[in-house]
Tab-separated table of C-alpha atoms and ligand atoms in Angstrom:
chain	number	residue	atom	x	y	z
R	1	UNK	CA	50.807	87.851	-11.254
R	2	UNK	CA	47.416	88.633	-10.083
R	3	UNK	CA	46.996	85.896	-7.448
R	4	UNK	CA	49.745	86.150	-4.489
R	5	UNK	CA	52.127	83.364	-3.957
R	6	UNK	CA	52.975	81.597	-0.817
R	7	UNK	CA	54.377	78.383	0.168
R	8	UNK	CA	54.599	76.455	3.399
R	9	UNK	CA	58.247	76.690	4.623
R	10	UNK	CA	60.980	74.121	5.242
R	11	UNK	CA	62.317	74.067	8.755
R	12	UNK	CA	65.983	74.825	7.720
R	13	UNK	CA	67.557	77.600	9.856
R	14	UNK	CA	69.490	79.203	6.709
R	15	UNK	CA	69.581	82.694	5.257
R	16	UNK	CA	66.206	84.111	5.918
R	17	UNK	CA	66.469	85.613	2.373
R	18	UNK	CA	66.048	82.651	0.628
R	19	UNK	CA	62.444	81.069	-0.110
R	20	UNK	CA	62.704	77.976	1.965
R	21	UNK	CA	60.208	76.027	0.546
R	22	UNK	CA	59.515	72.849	0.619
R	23	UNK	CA	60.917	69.947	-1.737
R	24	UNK	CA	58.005	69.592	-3.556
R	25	UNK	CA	56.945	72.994	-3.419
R	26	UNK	CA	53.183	72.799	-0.970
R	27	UNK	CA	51.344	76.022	-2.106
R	28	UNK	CA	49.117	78.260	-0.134
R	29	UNK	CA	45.894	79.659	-1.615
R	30	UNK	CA	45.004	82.851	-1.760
R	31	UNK	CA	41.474	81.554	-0.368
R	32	UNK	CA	43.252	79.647	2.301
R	33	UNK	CA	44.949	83.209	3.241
R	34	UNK	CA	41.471	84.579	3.773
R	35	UNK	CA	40.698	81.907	5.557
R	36	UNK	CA	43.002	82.818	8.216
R	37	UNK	CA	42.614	86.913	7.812
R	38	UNK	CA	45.320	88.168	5.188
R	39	UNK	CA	43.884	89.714	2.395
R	40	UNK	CA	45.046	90.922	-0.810
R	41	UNK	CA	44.464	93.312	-3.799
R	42	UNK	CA	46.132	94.121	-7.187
R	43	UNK	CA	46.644	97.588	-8.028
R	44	UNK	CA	48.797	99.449	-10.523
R	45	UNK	CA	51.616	100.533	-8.538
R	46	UNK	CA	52.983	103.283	-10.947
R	47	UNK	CA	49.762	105.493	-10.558
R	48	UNK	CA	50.018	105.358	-6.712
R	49	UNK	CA	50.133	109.026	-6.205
R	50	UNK	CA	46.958	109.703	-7.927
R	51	UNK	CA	45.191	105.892	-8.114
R	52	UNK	CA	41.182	105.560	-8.028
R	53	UNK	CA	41.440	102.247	-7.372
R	54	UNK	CA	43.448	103.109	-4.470
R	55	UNK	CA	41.371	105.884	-2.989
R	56	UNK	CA	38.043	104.022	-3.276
R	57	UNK	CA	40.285	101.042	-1.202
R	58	UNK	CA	41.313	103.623	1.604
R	59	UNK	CA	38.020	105.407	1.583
R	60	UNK	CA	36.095	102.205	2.295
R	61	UNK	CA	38.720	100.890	5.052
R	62	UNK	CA	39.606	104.126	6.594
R	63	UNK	CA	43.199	103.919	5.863
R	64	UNK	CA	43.624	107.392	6.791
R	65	UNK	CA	46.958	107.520	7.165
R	66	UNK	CA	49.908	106.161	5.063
R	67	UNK	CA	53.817	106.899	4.340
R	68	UNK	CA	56.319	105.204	2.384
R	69	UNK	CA	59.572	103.430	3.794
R	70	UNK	CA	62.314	102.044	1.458
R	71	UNK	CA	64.081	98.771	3.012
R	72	UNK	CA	67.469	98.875	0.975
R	73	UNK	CA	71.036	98.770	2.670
R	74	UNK	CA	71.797	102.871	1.411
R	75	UNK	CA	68.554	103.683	2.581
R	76	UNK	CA	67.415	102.622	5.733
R	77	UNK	CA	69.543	103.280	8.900
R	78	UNK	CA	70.465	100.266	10.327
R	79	UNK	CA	69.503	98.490	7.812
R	80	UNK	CA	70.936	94.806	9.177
R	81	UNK	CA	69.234	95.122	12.373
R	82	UNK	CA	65.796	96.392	11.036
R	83	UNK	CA	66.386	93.368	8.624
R	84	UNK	CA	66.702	90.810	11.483
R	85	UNK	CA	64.275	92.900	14.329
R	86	UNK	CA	61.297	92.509	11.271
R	87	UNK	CA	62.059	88.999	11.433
R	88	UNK	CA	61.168	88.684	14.652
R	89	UNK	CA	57.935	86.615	15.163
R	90	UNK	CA	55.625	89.513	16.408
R	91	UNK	CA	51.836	90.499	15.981
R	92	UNK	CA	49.934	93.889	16.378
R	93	UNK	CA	46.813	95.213	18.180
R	94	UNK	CA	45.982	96.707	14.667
R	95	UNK	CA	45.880	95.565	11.197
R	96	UNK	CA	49.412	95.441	9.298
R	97	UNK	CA	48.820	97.017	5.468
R	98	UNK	CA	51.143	97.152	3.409
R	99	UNK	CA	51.086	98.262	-0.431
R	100	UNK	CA	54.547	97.397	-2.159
R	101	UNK	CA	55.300	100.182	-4.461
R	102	UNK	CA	58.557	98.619	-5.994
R	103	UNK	CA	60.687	95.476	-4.962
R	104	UNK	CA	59.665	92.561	-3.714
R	105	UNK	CA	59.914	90.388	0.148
R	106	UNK	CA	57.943	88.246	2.174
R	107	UNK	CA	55.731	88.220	4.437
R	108	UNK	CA	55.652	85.232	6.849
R	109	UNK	CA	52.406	84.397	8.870
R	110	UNK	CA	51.647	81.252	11.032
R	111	UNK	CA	48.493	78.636	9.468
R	112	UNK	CA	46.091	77.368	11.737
R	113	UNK	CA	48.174	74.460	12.378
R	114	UNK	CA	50.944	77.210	13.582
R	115	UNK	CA	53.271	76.321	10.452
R	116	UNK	CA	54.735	78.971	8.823
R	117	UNK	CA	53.021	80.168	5.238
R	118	UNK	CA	55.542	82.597	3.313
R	119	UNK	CA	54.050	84.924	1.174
R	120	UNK	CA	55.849	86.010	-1.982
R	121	UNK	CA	54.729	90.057	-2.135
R	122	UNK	CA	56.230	92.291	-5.138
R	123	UNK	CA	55.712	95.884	-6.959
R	124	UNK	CA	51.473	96.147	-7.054
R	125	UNK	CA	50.387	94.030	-4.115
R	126	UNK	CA	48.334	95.364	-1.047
R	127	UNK	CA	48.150	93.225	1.354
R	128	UNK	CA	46.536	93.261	4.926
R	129	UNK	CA	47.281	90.894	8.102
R	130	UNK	CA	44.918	90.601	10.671
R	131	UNK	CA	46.019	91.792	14.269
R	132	UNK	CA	46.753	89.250	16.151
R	133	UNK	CA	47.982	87.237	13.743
R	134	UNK	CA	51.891	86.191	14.119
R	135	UNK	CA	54.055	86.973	11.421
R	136	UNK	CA	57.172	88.507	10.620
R	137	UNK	CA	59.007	90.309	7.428
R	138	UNK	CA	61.992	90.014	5.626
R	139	UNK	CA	63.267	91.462	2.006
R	140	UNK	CA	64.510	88.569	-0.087
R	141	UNK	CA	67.322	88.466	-1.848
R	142	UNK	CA	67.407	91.702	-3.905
R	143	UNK	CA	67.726	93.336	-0.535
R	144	UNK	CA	65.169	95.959	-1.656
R	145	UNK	CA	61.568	97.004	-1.086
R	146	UNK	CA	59.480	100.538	-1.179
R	147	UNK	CA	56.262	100.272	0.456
R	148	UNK	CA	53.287	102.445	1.598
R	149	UNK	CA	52.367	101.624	5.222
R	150	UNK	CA	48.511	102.485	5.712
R	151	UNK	CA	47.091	102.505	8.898
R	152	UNK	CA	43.549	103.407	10.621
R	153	UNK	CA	43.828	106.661	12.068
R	154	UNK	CA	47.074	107.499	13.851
R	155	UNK	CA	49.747	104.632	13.733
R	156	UNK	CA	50.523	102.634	16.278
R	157	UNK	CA	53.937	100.682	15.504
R	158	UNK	CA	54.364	98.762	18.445
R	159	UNK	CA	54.808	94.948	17.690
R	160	UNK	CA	54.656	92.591	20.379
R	161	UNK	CA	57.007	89.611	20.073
R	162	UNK	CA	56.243	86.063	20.819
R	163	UNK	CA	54.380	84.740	23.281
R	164	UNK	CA	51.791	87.372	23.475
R	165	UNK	CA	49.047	85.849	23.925
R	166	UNK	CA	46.957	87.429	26.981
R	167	UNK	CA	45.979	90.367	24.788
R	168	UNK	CA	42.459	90.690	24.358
R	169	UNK	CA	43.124	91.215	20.400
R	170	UNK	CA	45.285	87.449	20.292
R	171	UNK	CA	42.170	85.713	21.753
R	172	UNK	CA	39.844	87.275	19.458
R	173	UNK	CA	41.827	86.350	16.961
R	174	UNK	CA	42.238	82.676	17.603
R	175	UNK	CA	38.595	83.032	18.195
R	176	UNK	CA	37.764	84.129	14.761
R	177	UNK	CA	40.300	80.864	13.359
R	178	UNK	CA	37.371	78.124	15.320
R	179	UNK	CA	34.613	80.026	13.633
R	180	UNK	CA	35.926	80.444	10.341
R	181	UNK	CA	35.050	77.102	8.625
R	182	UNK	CA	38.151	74.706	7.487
R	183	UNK	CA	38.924	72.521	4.432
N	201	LIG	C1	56.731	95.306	9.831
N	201	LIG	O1	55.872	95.735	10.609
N	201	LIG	O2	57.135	94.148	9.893
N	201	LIG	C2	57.280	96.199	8.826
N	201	LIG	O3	56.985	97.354	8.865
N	201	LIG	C3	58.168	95.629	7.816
N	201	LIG	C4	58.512	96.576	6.759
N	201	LIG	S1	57.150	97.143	5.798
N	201	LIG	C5	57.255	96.327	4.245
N	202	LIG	NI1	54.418	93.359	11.940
């Protein structure tokens, strides 16, 4: 699919894993996404290494630094934890970009009206989240993801978990939400 998915989530407490959405399904746009900051592009993952499309993307944005990290249960230490410490609701004083190589997860950020949008993110999608923004990760159920982390300049991996909201970077944020127009 060329357009990302994502769903506003039920409330139930179960297996993070699973999509929890609601019963019947209430989608998310992908211009509603913009609308609060997360962006997203479609590129052909198998050609990362060498990728125009890509380069021209990281050129304009100044990703200038990326590297790849494989969420699977034989590959990450700790896997269980990271699982559950991504899950944490968190933001960043920088963007979060992430380009998912192979696999597929989630990506959960909080609307404007603070209810949780999951976003559906497989093999080819790029996606960016504002900083500020609150949000979390977690893999679904196939328990495996590769993706390219791409930052501006040197990374900074801190993540600050909920409340955080006396950073400068948070108000700003919240800021840009009043501007942006609704609907
Ligand atoms: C984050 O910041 O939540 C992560 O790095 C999650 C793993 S990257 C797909
Ligand atoms: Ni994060």
């Amino acid at each position: 699919m060329s357009e990302l998915e994502a769903w506003y989530m039920d409330e139930s407490r179960e297996d993070q894993k699973l999509p929890h959405r609601l019963e019947p399904n209430q989608r998310v746009t992908p211009r509603q996404l913009e609308q609060i900051g997360v962006y997203h592009w479609k590129l052909n993952a198998d050609i990362y290494e060498n990728d125009p499309e890509l380069q021209k993307i990281r050129e304009e944005k100044g990703y200038s630094y990326m590297d790849i990290i494989t969420i699977h249960p034989d590959k990450l230490p700790d896997y269980e934890n990271k699982v559950k410490m991504f899950y944490e609701e968190h933001l960043h004083l920088d963007d979060e970009i992430r380009y998912i190589l192979d696999g597929s997860s989630y990506f959960d950020v909080r609307g404007k009206d603070e209810r949780w949008i999951r976003i559906a993110v497989s093999k080819g999608d790029l996606i960016t989240l504002p900083a500020g923004i609150y949000h979390r990760f977690t893999v679904d159920e196939s328990n495996y993801t590769t993706a390219m982390r791409l930052f501006v300049g040197e990374p900074v991996w801190k993540a600050y978990n909920r409340p955080a909201d006396d950073f400068d970077i948070r108000k700003a944020y919240v800021n840009s939400l009043r501007c942006s127009s609704d609907a």
